[in-house]
Amino acid sequence: MSSGESRAELAAGRIARLAADHRPGERIGSKDDLRRLCDVSVGTFNEAIKLAVERGSISSRPGPGGGIFATDPSPLSRMNGWFRDAAAGGDDMLRESLEIRNALAPLLVSEVFARLSDDDLADFDGLLDDLHRSREARDVTGFIWAAWNVHERFASLGRSQLLDSLYVSIMDVGTSRLRTLLREAEAHGRHTVLYFDGLTRVIEEFVEALRTRDADGTVDALRRTDPTMVLRPDQPQQ
């Protein structure tokens, strides 16, 4: 995502949150008022307004008495908006998304275990090999994707497309948050120390629990998975 697109996304998210605090049809403000609030250029603001209108967060009316008005978006639009905001948001939204993921974990594990095959386990072994190779090479991008691929494969084994999509979307929030933190550090010239072993160990335990059909162990490892843990020193195991 380019810096211009990123600022437009952030502004669109802020406008959507403002709209959520107003009744449907209520005027939020003029375009000039909101642009100053978002502190972006005219071009970026126009792109943000376009995004917010397309997502059903607001309506825009020209002329006297016009401005930006709150709408009543559909539940699906609100959910999609939440995930967009969470992916670009801070640690609080990441924690909220992981709490939801943790609540869903037993249901998804139950679904996966009902369909898990030896061929699937072989696939997980291959994905774990990819993780180990990227860790040994200190390949940050490769490591992040290798960890993501394990959980994407896991979600694909579930029966419910809705549940699988929710799970993958939540995992993407964590991955996006990690990328954002790494970009911010790079932009400010900060050296980032990464700790690969903790996340590697959790994913190893996750795959091993799948192999032994240990539902409780799978749920436990899943709940301990957080992509941003590579930014923190490894915690000693209990």
Coordinates of C-alpha atoms in Angstrom, one line a residue:
M1 CA 0.0 0.0 0.0
S2 CA 1.4 3.4 -1.0
S3 CA 1.7 6.2 1.6
G4 CA -1.1 8.1 -0.2
E5 CA -3.4 5.1 -0.1
S6 CA -2.5 4.4 3.5
R7 CA -3.4 8.0 4.5
A8 CA -6.7 7.7 2.6
E9 CA -7.5 4.4 4.3
L10 CA -6.8 5.9 7.7
A11 CA -8.9 9.0 7.0
A12 CA -11.7 6.8 5.7
G13 CA -11.6 4.8 8.9
R14 CA -11.7 8.0 11.0
I15 CA -14.7 9.3 9.1
A16 CA -16.5 6.0 9.5
R17 CA -15.9 6.1 13.3
L18 CA -17.3 9.6 13.4
A19 CA -20.3 8.5 11.4
A20 CA -20.9 5.7 13.9
D21 CA -21.3 8.2 16.6
H22 CA -24.2 9.9 14.7
R23 CA -27.7 8.8 13.9
P24 CA -28.4 7.7 10.4
G25 CA -29.1 10.8 8.3
E26 CA -27.5 13.2 10.8
R27 CA -25.0 15.7 9.4
I28 CA -21.5 15.0 10.5
G29 CA -20.0 18.2 9.1
S30 CA -18.8 19.9 6.0
K31 CA -16.0 18.5 3.8
D32 CA -13.7 21.3 4.9
D33 CA -14.4 20.6 8.6
L34 CA -13.7 16.9 8.2
R35 CA -10.6 17.4 6.0
R36 CA -9.1 19.7 8.7
L37 CA -9.9 17.1 11.3
C38 CA -8.3 14.3 9.3
D39 CA -5.3 16.6 8.5
V40 CA -4.8 15.3 4.9
S41 CA -4.5 16.9 1.5
V42 CA -7.6 17.6 -0.7
G43 CA -6.7 14.7 -3.0
T44 CA -6.3 12.3 -0.1
F45 CA -9.4 13.5 1.5
N46 CA -11.5 13.0 -1.7
E47 CA -10.2 9.5 -1.9
A48 CA -11.1 8.9 1.7
I49 CA -14.6 10.2 1.1
K50 CA -15.0 7.9 -1.9
L51 CA -13.9 4.9 0.1
A52 CA -16.3 5.7 3.0
V53 CA -19.2 6.2 0.6
E54 CA -18.4 2.9 -1.2
R55 CA -18.4 1.1 2.1
G56 CA -21.7 2.5 3.1
S57 CA -20.4 4.5 6.1
I58 CA -21.5 7.9 4.9
S59 CA -23.4 9.8 2.2
S60 CA -22.1 13.0 0.6
R61 CA -24.5 15.8 -0.6
P62 CA -23.4 18.9 -2.5
G63 CA -24.8 22.4 -2.4
P64 CA -26.4 24.5 0.3
G65 CA -27.4 22.3 3.3
G66 CA -25.0 19.6 2.0
G67 CA -22.0 18.0 3.6
I68 CA -21.2 14.6 5.0
F69 CA -24.0 12.5 6.6
A70 CA -24.1 9.3 8.6
T71 CA -25.8 6.3 7.1
D72 CA -26.9 3.0 8.5
P73 CA -24.4 0.5 6.9
S74 CA -25.3 -3.2 6.7
P75 CA -23.8 -5.6 9.3
L76 CA -21.5 -7.0 6.7
S77 CA -20.2 -3.5 5.8
R78 CA -19.7 -2.8 9.5
M79 CA -17.8 -6.0 9.9
N80 CA -15.6 -5.4 6.9
G81 CA -15.0 -1.9 8.1
W82 CA -13.9 -3.2 11.5
F83 CA -11.4 -5.5 10.0
R84 CA -10.0 -2.7 7.8
D85 CA -9.6 -0.5 10.8
A86 CA -8.1 -3.3 12.9
A87 CA -5.5 -4.1 10.3
A88 CA -4.4 -0.5 10.3
G89 CA -5.1 0.1 14.0
G90 CA -3.1 -0.2 17.2
D91 CA -2.5 -2.8 19.8
D92 CA -5.9 -2.4 21.4
M93 CA -7.6 -3.6 18.2
L94 CA -5.1 -6.4 17.8
R95 CA -5.9 -7.6 21.4
E96 CA -9.7 -7.4 20.7
S97 CA -9.3 -9.4 17.5
L98 CA -7.2 -12.1 19.3
E99 CA -9.8 -12.4 22.0
I100 CA -12.4 -13.1 19.3
R101 CA -10.0 -15.6 17.7
N102 CA -9.5 -17.4 21.0
A103 CA -13.2 -17.7 21.6
L104 CA -13.7 -19.3 18.2
A105 CA -10.7 -21.6 18.5
P106 CA -12.4 -24.7 20.1
L107 CA -15.2 -24.6 17.4
L108 CA -12.7 -24.4 14.5
V109 CA -10.4 -27.1 16.0
S110 CA -13.4 -29.4 16.4
E111 CA -14.3 -28.9 12.7
V112 CA -10.7 -29.5 11.6
F113 CA -10.3 -32.6 13.6
A114 CA -13.4 -34.1 12.0
R115 CA -11.7 -33.8 8.6
L116 CA -8.0 -34.0 9.2
S117 CA -6.2 -36.6 7.1
D118 CA -2.7 -38.0 6.9
D119 CA -2.2 -36.0 3.6
D120 CA -3.1 -32.8 5.5
L121 CA -0.5 -33.6 8.2
A122 CA 2.1 -34.1 5.5
D123 CA 1.2 -30.7 4.2
F124 CA 1.7 -29.2 7.7
D125 CA 5.2 -30.9 7.9
G126 CA 6.1 -29.2 4.6
L127 CA 4.9 -25.8 5.8
L128 CA 6.9 -26.3 9.1
D129 CA 10.0 -27.0 7.0
D130 CA 9.4 -23.7 5.2
L131 CA 9.2 -21.9 8.6
H132 CA 12.4 -23.5 9.8
R133 CA 14.3 -22.5 6.5
S134 CA 13.2 -18.9 6.7
R135 CA 14.1 -18.7 10.4
E136 CA 17.6 -20.1 9.7
A137 CA 18.0 -17.6 6.9
R138 CA 16.7 -14.7 9.1
D139 CA 14.3 -14.0 6.2
V140 CA 11.7 -11.8 8.0
T141 CA 9.2 -11.6 5.1
G142 CA 9.6 -15.4 4.4
F143 CA 9.2 -16.2 8.1
I144 CA 6.0 -14.1 8.4
W145 CA 4.5 -15.7 5.3
A146 CA 5.5 -19.2 6.4
A147 CA 3.7 -18.7 9.8
W148 CA 0.7 -17.3 8.0
N149 CA 0.6 -20.3 5.6
V150 CA 0.3 -22.7 8.5
H151 CA -2.8 -21.0 9.8
E152 CA -4.3 -20.5 6.4
R153 CA -4.0 -24.2 5.7
F154 CA -5.5 -25.0 9.0
A155 CA -8.5 -22.7 8.4
S156 CA -9.0 -24.3 4.9
L157 CA -9.8 -27.6 6.6
G158 CA -12.9 -26.3 8.4
R159 CA -16.4 -27.0 7.2
S160 CA -17.8 -23.5 7.7
Q161 CA -16.7 -20.9 5.2
L162 CA -17.9 -18.1 7.5
L163 CA -15.9 -19.4 10.4
D164 CA -12.8 -20.1 8.3
S165 CA -13.0 -16.6 6.8
L166 CA -13.3 -15.0 10.2
Y167 CA -10.3 -16.9 11.5
V168 CA -8.1 -16.0 8.5
S169 CA -9.2 -12.3 8.7
I170 CA -8.3 -12.2 12.4
M171 CA -4.9 -13.8 11.8
D172 CA -4.3 -11.2 9.1
V173 CA -4.9 -8.4 11.6
G174 CA -1.9 -9.7 13.6
T175 CA 0.2 -10.0 10.5
S176 CA -0.7 -6.6 9.3
R177 CA 0.0 -5.1 12.7
L178 CA 3.5 -6.6 12.6
R179 CA 4.2 -5.2 9.1
T180 CA 3.0 -1.8 10.3
L181 CA 5.3 -1.8 13.3
L182 CA 8.3 -2.9 11.1
R183 CA 7.6 -0.2 8.5
E184 CA 7.3 2.4 11.2
A185 CA 10.6 1.4 12.7
E186 CA 12.3 1.5 9.3
A187 CA 10.8 4.9 8.5
H188 CA 12.3 6.3 11.7
G189 CA 15.6 4.6 11.2
R190 CA 15.3 2.3 14.2
H191 CA 17.0 -1.0 14.3
T192 CA 14.5 -3.8 15.1
V193 CA 15.6 -6.9 17.0
L194 CA 13.5 -9.9 16.0
Y195 CA 12.9 -13.0 18.1
F196 CA 12.0 -15.9 15.9
D197 CA 12.2 -18.8 18.4
G198 CA 9.1 -18.1 20.4
L199 CA 6.7 -18.1 17.4
T200 CA 8.6 -21.0 15.9
R201 CA 8.1 -23.0 19.1
V202 CA 4.4 -22.2 19.3
I203 CA 3.8 -23.3 15.7
E204 CA 5.8 -26.5 16.2
E205 CA 3.6 -27.3 19.2
F206 CA 0.5 -26.4 17.1
V207 CA 1.5 -28.9 14.4
E208 CA 2.5 -31.6 16.9
A209 CA -0.9 -31.3 18.6
L210 CA -2.6 -31.7 15.2
R211 CA -0.5 -34.8 14.5
T212 CA -1.4 -36.4 17.8
R213 CA -5.1 -35.3 17.5
D214 CA -4.7 -33.4 20.8
A215 CA -7.6 -31.0 20.7
D216 CA -6.8 -29.2 23.9
G217 CA -3.1 -28.8 22.9
T218 CA -4.1 -27.5 19.5
V219 CA -6.4 -24.9 21.1
D220 CA -3.7 -23.9 23.6
A221 CA -1.1 -23.4 20.9
L222 CA -3.5 -21.5 18.7
R223 CA -4.4 -19.1 21.4
R224 CA -0.7 -18.4 22.1
T225 CA -0.1 -17.5 18.4
D226 CA 0.5 -13.8 17.9
P227 CA 2.6 -12.7 14.9
T228 CA 3.8 -9.6 16.8
M229 CA 5.5 -11.9 19.4
V230 CA 8.6 -11.8 17.2
L231 CA 9.1 -8.2 18.5
R232 CA 9.3 -9.4 22.1
P233 CA 12.0 -11.4 23.9
D234 CA 11.1 -15.1 24.2
Q235 CA 9.2 -15.8 27.4
P236 CA 10.4 -18.8 29.4
Q237 CA 8.1 -21.8 29.2
Q238 CA 6.0 -22.5 32.2

